[in-house]
Coordinates of C-alpha atoms in Angstrom, one line a residue:
Chain A
X1301 CA 0.0 0.0 0.0
X1302 CA 1.4 3.4 -1.0
X1303 CA 2.1 5.9 1.8
X1304 CA 1.3 9.5 2.0
X1305 CA 3.0 11.3 -0.9
X1306 CA 3.8 15.0 -1.3
X1307 CA 4.9 17.1 -4.2
X1308 CA 7.2 18.8 -4.8
X1309 CA 9.9 17.6 -2.3
X1310 CA 11.7 21.0 -2.5
X1311 CA 10.6 24.4 -3.7
X1312 CA 12.6 27.6 -3.9
X1313 CA 10.7 30.7 -4.7
X1314 CA 11.1 34.5 -4.5
X1315 CA 9.2 36.5 -2.0
X1316 CA 5.9 37.6 -3.5
X1317 CA 5.5 34.5 -5.7
X1318 CA 2.9 31.8 -5.4
X1319 CA 3.5 28.2 -4.5
X1320 CA 1.2 25.2 -4.4
X1321 CA 2.0 22.1 -2.5
X1322 CA 0.2 18.9 -3.1
X1323 CA -0.6 16.0 -0.8
X1324 CA -2.0 12.5 -1.7
X1325 CA -3.1 10.7 1.4
X1326 CA -3.3 7.0 1.8
X1327 CA -6.3 5.6 -0.1
X1328 CA -9.4 5.4 2.1
X1329 CA -8.1 7.9 4.7
X1330 CA -10.8 10.4 5.3
X1331 CA -8.7 12.5 7.6
X1332 CA -6.0 14.7 6.1
X1333 CA -3.8 17.1 8.1
X1334 CA -1.3 19.8 7.2
X1335 CA 1.6 20.7 9.5
X1336 CA 4.6 23.0 9.2
X1337 CA 8.0 23.0 10.9
X1338 CA 9.8 26.3 10.7
X1339 CA 13.5 26.9 11.5
X1340 CA 14.0 23.7 13.6
X1341 CA 11.2 24.6 15.9
X1342 CA 8.3 22.3 16.8
X1343 CA 6.0 20.9 14.1
X1344 CA 2.8 23.0 14.2
X1345 CA -0.7 22.1 13.1
X1346 CA -2.2 24.0 10.2
X1347 CA -5.5 22.4 9.4
X1348 CA -7.5 19.2 9.3
X1349 CA -9.9 17.9 6.6
X1350 CA -12.5 15.3 7.0
X1351 CA -13.1 14.2 3.5
X1352 CA -13.6 17.5 1.7
X1353 CA -14.7 19.5 4.7
X1354 CA -12.4 21.7 6.8
X1355 CA -12.8 20.3 10.3
X1356 CA -10.3 22.6 12.0
X1357 CA -8.3 25.4 10.4
X1358 CA -7.3 27.1 13.6
X1359 CA -3.6 26.7 12.8
X1360 CA -3.6 28.6 9.5
X1361 CA -1.3 31.6 10.0
X1362 CA -3.1 34.1 7.8
X1363 CA -5.2 34.5 4.7
X1364 CA -2.2 34.1 2.4
X1365 CA -2.6 30.3 2.9
X1366 CA -5.4 28.5 1.2
X1367 CA -6.0 24.8 1.5
X1368 CA -8.4 22.7 -0.6
X1369 CA -9.4 19.1 -0.8
X1370 CA -11.8 18.8 -3.7
X1371 CA -13.6 15.4 -3.9
X1372 CA -12.1 14.4 -0.6
X1373 CA -9.0 12.9 -2.2
X1374 CA -5.8 14.8 -2.6
X1375 CA -5.2 18.2 -1.1
X1376 CA -3.4 21.4 -2.1
X1377 CA -2.0 24.1 0.0
X1378 CA -1.4 27.4 -1.8
X1379 CA 0.7 30.2 -0.4
X1380 CA 0.0 33.5 -2.1
X1381 CA 2.0 35.7 -1.9
X1382 CA 4.9 33.9 -0.2
X1383 CA 6.8 35.8 2.5
X1384 CA 10.2 35.0 4.0
X1385 CA 8.7 33.6 7.2
X1386 CA 6.8 31.0 5.3
X1387 CA 10.1 29.0 4.7
X1388 CA 10.0 25.6 6.4
X1389 CA 9.0 22.0 5.9
X1390 CA 5.3 21.4 5.2
X1391 CA 4.1 17.9 6.2
X1392 CA 0.9 16.2 5.3
X1393 CA -0.6 13.4 7.2
X1394 CA -3.6 11.2 6.9
X1395 CA -5.5 8.8 9.1
X1396 CA -8.4 6.4 8.6
X1397 CA -12.0 7.4 9.5
X1398 CA -13.0 6.8 13.2
X1399 CA -11.1 7.2 16.4
X1400 CA -10.0 3.7 17.0
X1401 CA -6.3 4.3 16.7
X1402 CA -5.4 7.9 16.5
X1403 CA -2.0 7.8 14.9
X1404 CA -1.4 9.8 11.7
X1405 CA 0.7 8.6 8.8
X1406 CA 3.0 11.3 7.6
X1407 CA 4.4 12.1 4.2
X1408 CA 8.1 13.1 3.6
X1409 CA 7.3 16.8 3.6
X1410 CA 7.9 19.6 1.2
X1411 CA 10.8 21.9 2.0
X1412 CA 9.9 25.4 1.0
X1413 CA 12.5 28.1 0.8
X1414 CA 11.4 31.7 0.2
X1415 CA 14.2 34.1 -0.8
Chain J
X1492 CA -4.1 24.7 25.7
X1493 CA -2.0 21.6 25.1
X1494 CA 1.8 21.8 25.3
X1495 CA 4.6 19.3 24.8
X1496 CA 8.1 19.9 26.0
X1497 CA 11.2 18.0 25.0
X1498 CA 13.9 19.8 27.0
X1499 CA 16.8 17.9 25.3
X1500 CA 17.6 19.6 22.1
X1501 CA 20.5 17.3 21.1
X1502 CA 21.9 14.1 22.6
X1503 CA 25.1 12.5 21.5
X1504 CA 26.0 8.9 22.5
X1505 CA 28.3 6.2 21.5
X1506 CA 27.0 3.0 20.1
X1507 CA 25.7 0.5 22.6
X1508 CA 25.0 3.1 25.2
X1509 CA 21.5 3.4 26.6
X1510 CA 19.7 6.7 26.0
X1511 CA 16.5 8.3 27.4
X1512 CA 14.6 11.0 25.6
X1513 CA 12.4 13.1 27.9
X1514 CA 8.9 14.3 27.1
X1515 CA 6.6 16.3 29.4
X1516 CA 3.1 17.3 28.4
X1517 CA 0.3 19.6 29.5
X1518 CA -3.4 19.1 28.9
X1519 CA -6.7 19.7 30.5
X1520 CA -8.3 16.7 28.8
X1521 CA -8.8 13.5 30.7
X1522 CA -8.7 11.4 27.6
X1523 CA -5.8 11.8 25.2
X1524 CA -3.2 9.9 23.3
X1525 CA 0.6 10.3 23.4
X1526 CA 2.8 9.5 20.5
X1527 CA 6.5 9.2 19.6
X1528 CA 7.6 9.7 16.0
X1529 CA 11.1 9.3 14.5
X1530 CA 12.3 11.5 11.7
X1531 CA 15.3 9.8 10.0
X1532 CA 17.5 11.8 7.5
X1533 CA 15.2 10.8 4.7
X1534 CA 12.7 13.3 6.2
X1535 CA 9.4 11.4 6.7
X1536 CA 7.9 11.0 10.2
X1537 CA 7.8 7.4 11.2
X1538 CA 5.2 6.4 13.8
X1539 CA 6.8 4.5 16.8
X1540 CA 4.1 4.2 19.5
X1541 CA 0.7 5.4 20.7
X1542 CA -0.3 5.4 24.3
X1543 CA -3.8 5.8 25.7
X1544 CA -4.1 8.2 28.7
X1545 CA -5.8 5.4 30.7
X1546 CA -3.1 2.9 30.2
X1547 CA 0.0 3.5 32.3
X1548 CA 1.6 0.2 31.7
X1549 CA 5.2 0.6 30.4
X1550 CA 5.8 -0.9 26.9
X1551 CA 8.8 -2.6 25.5
X1552 CA 9.4 -3.2 21.8
X1553 CA 12.8 -4.7 21.1
X1554 CA 15.4 -2.2 22.1
X1555 CA 12.7 0.5 22.6
X1556 CA 10.8 1.1 25.8
X1557 CA 8.4 3.8 27.0
X1558 CA 7.7 5.0 30.5
X1559 CA 4.3 6.8 30.8
X1560 CA 3.7 8.4 34.2
X1561 CA 0.5 10.4 34.5
X1562 CA 1.4 11.7 37.9
X1563 CA 4.4 13.7 36.4
X1564 CA 2.8 14.1 32.9
X1565 CA 5.8 12.5 31.4
X1566 CA 6.2 10.0 28.5
X1567 CA 9.8 9.1 28.3
X1568 CA 11.4 7.0 25.6
X1569 CA 14.5 4.8 26.2
X1570 CA 16.6 3.2 23.5
X1571 CA 18.7 0.3 24.9
X1572 CA 22.1 -0.5 23.3
X1573 CA 21.8 2.3 20.8
X1574 CA 22.9 1.8 17.2
X1575 CA 24.0 4.2 14.5
X1576 CA 20.7 3.6 12.7
X1577 CA 18.9 5.2 15.6
X1578 CA 20.4 8.5 14.7
X1579 CA 17.4 10.7 13.9
X1580 CA 15.1 13.5 15.3
X1581 CA 12.6 12.2 17.7
X1582 CA 9.3 13.9 18.3
X1583 CA 6.8 13.4 21.2
X1584 CA 3.2 14.4 20.4
X1585 CA -0.1 14.8 22.1
X1586 CA -3.5 14.4 20.4
X1587 CA -6.6 16.5 20.6
X1588 CA -9.4 14.1 21.3
X1589 CA -12.3 16.4 20.7
X1590 CA -12.1 17.1 17.0
X1591 CA -15.6 16.6 15.6
X1592 CA -16.3 13.7 17.9
X1593 CA -15.5 11.1 15.2
X1594 CA -11.8 11.2 14.9
X1595 CA -8.8 12.4 16.7
X1596 CA -7.7 15.8 15.5
X1597 CA -4.5 17.8 15.5
X1598 CA -1.3 16.6 17.1
X1599 CA 0.7 19.0 19.3
X1600 CA 4.4 18.3 18.9
X1601 CA 7.4 18.9 21.1
X1602 CA 10.4 20.7 19.6
X1603 CA 12.1 17.4 18.8
X1604 CA 15.4 15.9 20.1
X1605 CA 18.2 15.3 17.7
X1606 CA 19.9 12.0 18.6
X1607 CA 23.3 11.2 17.2
X1608 CA 24.8 7.8 17.8
X1609 CA 28.5 7.5 17.0
X1610 CA 30.1 4.3 16.0

């Protein structure tokens, strides 16, 4: 079974440009999460989808970040316009429906560098 | 609000030494889950263990063991006879059990501990 995949693995952009990150969760996983780790600090929650609905977006830093999950499959996270402080590693995770286990399966992350 | 503290930023040991990674958490919830994840150089976060807040039994899996103490809000991780392949960043995390009532929501992570095992 394929794990969580993320694309691209690395992205280097100029300040003010737009970048779109993609996450493909494990098939059948209704829950999809976005996290971010900035400058060696803790990994911070951004938002949580259940299927195509945003369950919790309390961690989204500002309105320059837009997440979508059309059809409840893959998700995209767009940053527009990017700022220097957006640099970091963006992780996506997924988990099956229900609360029987709780652990989330993480992708390899996308390393975003804003110059 | 939930909080996880991993006070050890970096630990360096020589192969075959035992090493303990500390994790202290704060939560007002009575039901929660605690996790440890490993991030090897390849970058992905690898799930190691999940512990229910009602189960304080220690757990051992090969060279890995976990000590959960609710009285001190700690969930420490010990690697016995460390190996070079154990070198990684280790994250402790706490779940939010109340997301939507149907599934566990966001994880709150500690800052991570960089473990380097030298040959």
